[in-house]
Every structure is written in C-alpha cells, then in structure tokens.
Amino acid sequence: MDYETGKRRDLENESLLGSRNGKRGWFPSRLAVWTLFVWGSVVFMKTLNATVNSEHSLSPKRWPWGFKVNKPELNRVSFENVRNATFVPQLHNVQWIGGSHSHDDMGLFLKEEGEAYVVKSVADEKYSRALLSAKTFVYDGYNYSIDYLQASPDLKQVLVRSNTTKNWRHSTFGSYFLINPTSDSVHLLGHEIAKVQWSPNSKDLAFVHANDLYIYSSQSYTISKRITDDGSAQVFNGKPDWVYEEEVFEGDSAMWWSPQGDYLAFLKINETEVFEFPIPYFSQHEDDVYPEVRSIKYPKSGSPNPIANLMIYTLDTQDLSGVKTGHNMTLITEVVWVGDAQILCKASDRSSDVLSVILADAKSPGLSQVPRVESSEDGWWEITYHTSYVGQDSAKGREEDGYVDLIPVDGYNHLAYYSPANTTEPVILTNGTWEVVNGPAAIDLETNDVYFVATKKSSTERHIYKVNLKDPLNVKEISDTTIDGYFSVSFSSGARFALVSYLGPEVPYQKIIDLKPESTAASEGIAGKTLFYLEENKSLKNRLKGYAVPHRIFKEIHLGEDKDGNAIIANSYEILPIGFNPELKNHYPVFFYAYGGPNSQQVAKTFSVGFNEVVATQLNAIVVVVDGRGTGFKGKDFRSLVRDNLGDAEAQDQISAAKLYADKPFVDAEKISLFGWSYGGYLTLKTLEKDAGQTFKYGMSVAPVTDWRLYDSVYTERYMHTPQENKAGYAKAKVHNATALGGANRFLLMHGSGDDNVHFQNSLRFLDLLDLAGVENYDMHVFPDSDHSIRYHNANNIVYDKLLGWAGQAFEGKFLK
C-alpha cells in the first residue's frame, strides 16, 4: 500500500506531491546527439523531497540555482506551473542489452531515432544496428502501433505489444507480435496476452493467456507447448494474482527462465479459497442506470490467502514438477536461478516472522534442501528482489556457484556472499550503522566487484559504492560523497558502463560513465570516466531562475525519549514561506505532511517542486515533514518497534514534532494541521485521535485505512500478525475513538469509491462510527469510480484543489468552533 518505498511503491500523486526516487562539472561537449540517447519515456522522480541541507538564517539566502529569494520580480510557485510540469526534470530510462561479461560488454542499448528503433553502443559510437524502421506495422491488413518493444537476447528478432489495456497497478493486457527484421515478417503470438518473456536462448518465449502458460517458438512461429491447462479466474500460472502483484512481486510476472533456457520456473497461484470483494462503478457509461459491479479476489487480514506453488518445467522432456517449500512457508517472495539447473526460492510464513531459503535441483524433480531458516527476531522480513547469482569461475577465484543477498547484520541491512549456494555461513561483504538499499545493483563477474547504493553517508542520501567478493568490508566510493547527493544507477549487461542519475538535492542530471577507463579524471568527483551527459536539465535550471521557490531545510529533530529513556531522533525537513520573518509573533500556520508507513521514507534529499511548495507559497505556511519511528533506513530498532502496534508511536512522533513547532514564537499554535494519503491518511486520523485537539487543530485524510482488518493480508500481517493472533493490537490500531477526533476543530476526509487497494469500505465504516458518536466536525468528498490514485474524470485536480482550499479556510479561521 505504500506510496514511497520503503515499500517501493510508485507515488501515485507525484504530479503534485512532487518527485520521488531515491536521489543525485558538468557539460562536456562530446556528441550532443548523445543527449537524445534514451529508451523509454521521460519519467517523474518518485519522492516528496529535495533541495538544500542547511539551516535558515535572517540574511538573504542564495539558492542552489543561483538567485536570491528576496528578488521582488520572481514568480511564485502555483498549482498552474506545478501541473504543467514547469518544475519537472527530464529523466530517461536506458534499455541495456548485450553480453553478460565486462570483457565483451560494448554497452549496447536500444534507442529511438526518429521513427526507428536502433541498437547503439557506448563503447563504439560508430556502431549502429537498426531493429525496426517504424513505430507502426501492418498485420493482416490492420495497422498497429508499438506500445512496448523488447529485442531477443541475440538481437535477431523483436517482440512488440500493441492494443495495451491496463489491468491492476503493474499489469496490462495486449496483443503481442514477433517481428523478424531480416525477413520483414510479422507473426502474432495472440491477443489479450498478460505477459511474455524471452528465453536466454533467443529461441523460445513464454507467455500467459487466460492464466495458462505457453511456450512459443521464434523459429517455427508456432506454439510449441502448452504447459498448463488449469488456468482460470481462480488459478494463475506465471502471472501474479492481485495480492501477489500488489504486495509481493510489485510487478506483473511470476515466471523465471534458467540461465541457459533449459528450464522455466513459474508460480501456480490458486485463490479459490480467497474471498471476493465487490466494487460498484457508477460513472462508467452515461446510459447505465445500474452500477457495474466488479469483484476482485482480495484476502483481508486473517482470511484465507491464495496458495502459491513453485513449479519447474523442463523443455527437453516436457516434465513438470513442484518445489516443496515447507508446511508453514505459505508466501513465496523471491525466486532466483543460482546455477544452470539450481533454483533458489525464498518463502515465509504468512506473518513474515520466519524466512526459509529453499534450493532445488531441476535435474532431480521433487528434491530440495533448506540451508537457511532464519527468524526475524521481533521484527519482520521485508520482501527483497535483488538476490544476485554469482557463477562458478575458478580463474576468478570462485570455486562454486553462489549468490549475493541482503541480510540483517547487527540490525542494519547489508550484503552477504553465499558460496556454495547451500552454505549457512556467508561472507559478510558490508557492515556498519548504515544500510544497503534493496541489494546488489550489479556484479562484475570479471573483477568480482559488487556495486550497490547505500545510506553510508546519511540515511537521507543515496550514494553508489562497490565492494569486492575477495576483499569484504573494504567499501569504496563511486559517487562523490563530499557533496549532498541522492543517486540511482543502472548498469550495462557486463557492469562496465553505468547510467548514473543524480536526483537531488539540486537540479537532477544523468551521465554515462565507463568504470574501466584507461585513465580517470579525478576532478570529476566520481569513479570511472564520464563519457557524456545524457541529461543536464539546462532548461529547468533556467526556468527556476524566474521563480522564488521555497527550499527545504533538512535536519534531525529530537522528539523526546522512548520508554527506555533513549532519545528519539528523527529525520525531518521544513519549508519556510518566501519572505519568512522569525520576528513575527503567533503568525505562521504549520502544515504537516506525513506518510509514516513501516520501512518507508519521505525525508530524502531529492529535487522536487510540488504540492508542499505550493502550500508554503500560497498559504504562507511552514510545511513540515517528519519520518518518525517505524520508517526505514535507520536500522531495525527504529522501525521494528511498531510491530503489532501500528499507529501508536507514529502518531506520538507527529504530535511531539507539532508541539516543538507550537512552542516557536513565530508559529500560530491554533493553526497546525496534518495531511496524509493512504497510510498517511490513516496516520492523520490516528494522530488526531491520540491528540484530541490539543496540538493538531486540523487534519486532511485521503484514502485512509481505518481498520486493519479491512486491508490485505500480506501487507497487514507483516506488521500486525493476524487478527486472531493479535486481537488487542488490531482493536488499538483501529481508528476507534470518535469522541477524541471530535476534539479537533475540523477534519477533511476524501476517498475514491473505486479504490481496489484501500477499499472505500474503510471510510464508510469510519463515517458510521462518527454518526454513532454524534461527531459532525468534518467534511467529506467522494470521487466516483476513482481508484487509490484518485484520477478518474479530473479527480486528481479536484483532490488537490480541495486540499489547498480547505487548508486555506482552516488557517483563515473559517472552521473555528
């Protein structure tokens, strides 16, 4: 359910809330054409954070973009220029393709040139290989446009998708075709296909149609094998059901080819026992007088989960076998091939207390071993996706197959090398009071270097590092840690080249680097040699010179002591309005924004100008964001204390922060508000409930969970166990004290009626609670048929207009009792 991630969610309202993604000399002249080097579309960054890490002062502040905030001719930030992408940086995705070892890594990538799709090389600027000459094609007399394209590993054929329709958050359906550029032939795999994946052998493709799994031959252009025949509305083969897509894989695939393409592993998910949840839609068609009801299999906490089984199909023999995961290991969370015929499966109990690592040999169906069974030790096992296979190579000092995993080391997430794959004693590659983010980003199999992104400098920053399998704990910097920075990185197939994206706190840029140059310019501040800048965002920097953008001041905030007498220190940032004057008395309202979900993060040094800046500018308010206890990247002790008790410590930390601001002489303590969406909407209501109007006078809650019994099992039970096991915890975590909520001056509740994630049921049950208690100090707005992102029929504009306008009325005293 998380927007951020911690739980890795795409921020559904990034257009106004700002940018997200985790974050960080300039302008060499080599080949201006390379600035067009891009496969994919411009994307928004994904975090609610950015700008400068410094305390405010009374003197005029020079901004990182080179202008002073007190120049009277500068424009103010408004909804209009946020909505028209005035402040959105251009960022590009690169589809790397090619060899798997750095010695044959030419840095091949797929690029659009006009209407054509062309393979280019970072290493050889003269290299060019056209795959397709147009973005449309003709099949059976009909014209089709290309929505998605993926070349075969040998680059001889191209898989394309057209007629794409959206399913759930990550999944789509479409018509898939195979195009042979040499013969200029087009072959239809099928319509209404959910997912297609190339085999590493370039000969076979696996695809899912009507929840059954098929093998298609790229040589005969026919279906060579139907692997399953039990696919239905209840049984999913190779494709996740709703809860596995949303909460486990966060993607649309549940199949995995072996390294040589000899085997295909996939999940068979049976949700026969999962209860259905009906969602009525009222505004789909003008002529409909009865609502359209769509039912979704949705396991609420404590109710039956789907049953998932890992299957392995052998292409030569056409045998199909299952992998045993253990009686209580009901969630399959990650699958990785760790050899040509050896597969690793991570499984956990439904409450993520115990993690089992299972190894199975595809050559010996039915046989498996469990080298690792690990307890979460009063925390929980977060799902990971980046466990990476390290193949045997005696010449490189690797005597057996193994893998690099992300594991807790003294309460912080770090890299560990397991070799052989069935060992129980790994080599710890990194350690310290900081965390590796997600896992290994790439492994250079020629040098044994493991690249990763981590919080080693600061939990609010992301820098790039490497460590060698043969030199553990000797961590070396790749990005320049002498500057504040939030970086992300993607690597070419052999990990020689990398796309480095600096995402903040200043204006983002992207560059391509060679990690194995003959010489490196030390002045560049980053390991490797910069080949060229893919994006400099010069236009954005120029536009910013015309605006007075309120900047973000990052700091650690002291929120008192916990029950053991330890200081509670949280990350936070504040945005001061333009022209802020600390000499004024009882003047400034304070607008808190919170998300606060387990293992999430909002306070990160990314660049963005969004809704929070609009609030600071248009309402002349101080905006504050605090990542209290339960949030991520500050170690297990900080996040795991919310286990079985959601909404308690998180709410207390928001109240403690609000009290600190209420005591500031320039703050009007009667005008302190809190806004949150999804988990943040829940946290808003829990905070108002706990505070009972003492500190927070106003609240704005969008699409909130109000009772954790109503949310999905996989997410909820990870943090709360089941309602049967933790009845008192669920009762306490529920928004239940309507009388206390009545202590606030007023609050606003908004929800989409078509929300398939946090069901509208949550808000309706909450409204019933208010009715029973006679509480009336609230406003309500429902968005017909909108899902969790609230975008249907202009809803996204309206929801933010409502938030800004309602907060403005609150600060003007319109809602005083």
mmCIF file with all atom_site columns, N, CA and C in Angstrom, residues 51-52 61-67 505-507 541 551 607:
data_model
loop_
_atom_site.group_PDB
_atom_site.id
_atom_site.type_symbol
_atom_site.label_atom_id
_atom_site.label_alt_id
_atom_site.label_comp_id
_atom_site.label_asym_id
_atom_site.label_entity_id
_atom_site.label_seq_id
_atom_site.pdbx_PDB_ins_code
_atom_site.Cartn_x
_atom_site.Cartn_y
_atom_site.Cartn_z
_atom_site.occupancy
_atom_site.B_iso_or_equiv
_atom_site.pdbx_formal_charge
_atom_site.auth_seq_id
_atom_site.auth_comp_id
_atom_site.auth_asym_id
_atom_site.auth_atom_id
_atom_site.pdbx_PDB_model_num
ATOM 1  N N  . THR A 1 51  ? 15.946 19.814 -2.208  1.00 0.00 ? 51  THR A N  1
ATOM 2  C CA . THR A 1 51  ? 16.783 20.996 -2.206  1.00 0.00 ? 51  THR A CA 1
ATOM 3  C C  . THR A 1 51  ? 17.880 21.036 -1.181  1.00 0.00 ? 51  THR A C  1
ATOM 4  N N  . VAL A 1 52  ? 18.019 22.062 -0.373  1.00 0.00 ? 52  VAL A N  1
ATOM 5  C CA . VAL A 1 52  ? 19.306 22.278 0.295   1.00 0.00 ? 52  VAL A CA 1
ATOM 6  C C  . VAL A 1 52  ? 19.342 21.825 1.748   1.00 0.00 ? 52  VAL A C  1
ATOM 7  N N  . LYS A 1 61  ? 19.233 34.412 1.484   1.00 0.00 ? 61  LYS A N  1
ATOM 8  C CA . LYS A 1 61  ? 19.838 33.106 1.201   1.00 0.00 ? 61  LYS A CA 1
ATOM 9  C C  . LYS A 1 61  ? 20.014 32.938 -0.303  1.00 0.00 ? 61  LYS A C  1
ATOM 10 N N  . ARG A 1 62  ? 21.229 32.561 -0.707  1.00 0.00 ? 62  ARG A N  1
ATOM 11 C CA . ARG A 1 62  ? 21.431 32.260 -2.126  1.00 0.00 ? 62  ARG A CA 1
ATOM 12 C C  . ARG A 1 62  ? 21.056 30.807 -2.363  1.00 0.00 ? 62  ARG A C  1
ATOM 13 N N  . TRP A 1 63  ? 20.263 30.608 -3.369  1.00 0.00 ? 63  TRP A N  1
ATOM 14 C CA . TRP A 1 63  ? 19.726 29.285 -3.661  1.00 0.00 ? 63  TRP A CA 1
ATOM 15 C C  . TRP A 1 63  ? 20.705 28.495 -4.511  1.00 0.00 ? 63  TRP A C  1
ATOM 16 N N  . PRO A 1 64  ? 20.552 27.188 -4.560  1.00 0.00 ? 64  PRO A N  1
ATOM 17 C CA . PRO A 1 64  ? 21.467 26.385 -5.366  1.00 0.00 ? 64  PRO A CA 1
ATOM 18 C C  . PRO A 1 64  ? 21.362 26.672 -6.854  1.00 0.00 ? 64  PRO A C  1
ATOM 19 N N  . TRP A 1 65  ? 20.291 27.331 -7.290  1.00 0.00 ? 65  TRP A N  1
ATOM 20 C CA . TRP A 1 65  ? 20.151 27.632 -8.708  1.00 0.00 ? 65  TRP A CA 1
ATOM 21 C C  . TRP A 1 65  ? 20.657 29.026 -9.048  1.00 0.00 ? 65  TRP A C  1
ATOM 22 N N  . GLY A 1 66  ? 21.201 29.731 -8.104  1.00 0.00 ? 66  GLY A N  1
ATOM 23 C CA . GLY A 1 66  ? 21.912 30.953 -8.419  1.00 0.00 ? 66  GLY A CA 1
ATOM 24 C C  . GLY A 1 66  ? 21.118 32.232 -8.355  1.00 0.00 ? 66  GLY A C  1
ATOM 25 N N  . PHE A 1 67  ? 20.010 32.295 -7.600  1.00 0.00 ? 67  PHE A N  1
ATOM 26 C CA . PHE A 1 67  ? 19.307 33.559 -7.461  1.00 0.00 ? 67  PHE A CA 1
ATOM 27 C C  . PHE A 1 67  ? 18.941 33.767 -6.000  1.00 0.00 ? 67  PHE A C  1
ATOM 28 N N  . PRO A 1 505 ? 20.161 16.997 -3.998  1.00 0.00 ? 505 PRO A N  1
ATOM 29 C CA . PRO A 1 505 ? 19.073 17.959 -3.792  1.00 0.00 ? 505 PRO A CA 1
ATOM 30 C C  . PRO A 1 505 ? 18.963 19.057 -4.851  1.00 0.00 ? 505 PRO A C  1
ATOM 31 N N  . GLU A 1 506 ? 20.018 19.267 -5.639  1.00 0.00 ? 506 GLU A N  1
ATOM 32 C CA . GLU A 1 506 ? 19.922 20.294 -6.678  1.00 0.00 ? 506 GLU A CA 1
ATOM 33 C C  . GLU A 1 506 ? 19.315 19.693 -7.940  1.00 0.00 ? 506 GLU A C  1
ATOM 34 N N  . VAL A 1 507 ? 19.280 20.453 -9.005  1.00 0.00 ? 507 VAL A N  1
ATOM 35 C CA . VAL A 1 507 ? 18.611 20.025 -10.230 1.00 0.00 ? 507 VAL A CA 1
ATOM 36 C C  . VAL A 1 507 ? 19.247 18.728 -10.748 1.00 0.00 ? 507 VAL A C  1
ATOM 37 N N  . LYS A 1 541 ? 16.883 24.525 -15.147 1.00 0.00 ? 541 LYS A N  1
ATOM 38 C CA . LYS A 1 541 ? 17.687 25.447 -14.347 1.00 0.00 ? 541 LYS A CA 1
ATOM 39 C C  . LYS A 1 541 ? 17.437 26.896 -14.752 1.00 0.00 ? 541 LYS A C  1
ATOM 40 N N  . HIS A 1 551 ? 12.753 26.620 -0.373  1.00 0.00 ? 551 HIS A N  1
ATOM 41 C CA . HIS A 1 551 ? 13.589 25.427 -0.348  1.00 0.00 ? 551 HIS A CA 1
ATOM 42 C C  . HIS A 1 551 ? 13.385 24.629 0.927   1.00 0.00 ? 551 HIS A C  1
ATOM 43 N N  . PHE A 1 607 ? 15.391 16.286 -5.488  1.00 0.00 ? 607 PHE A N  1
ATOM 44 C CA . PHE A 1 607 ? 14.860 17.545 -6.005  1.00 0.00 ? 607 PHE A CA 1
ATOM 45 C C  . PHE A 1 607 ? 13.383 17.364 -6.334  1.00 0.00 ? 607 PHE A C  1
#
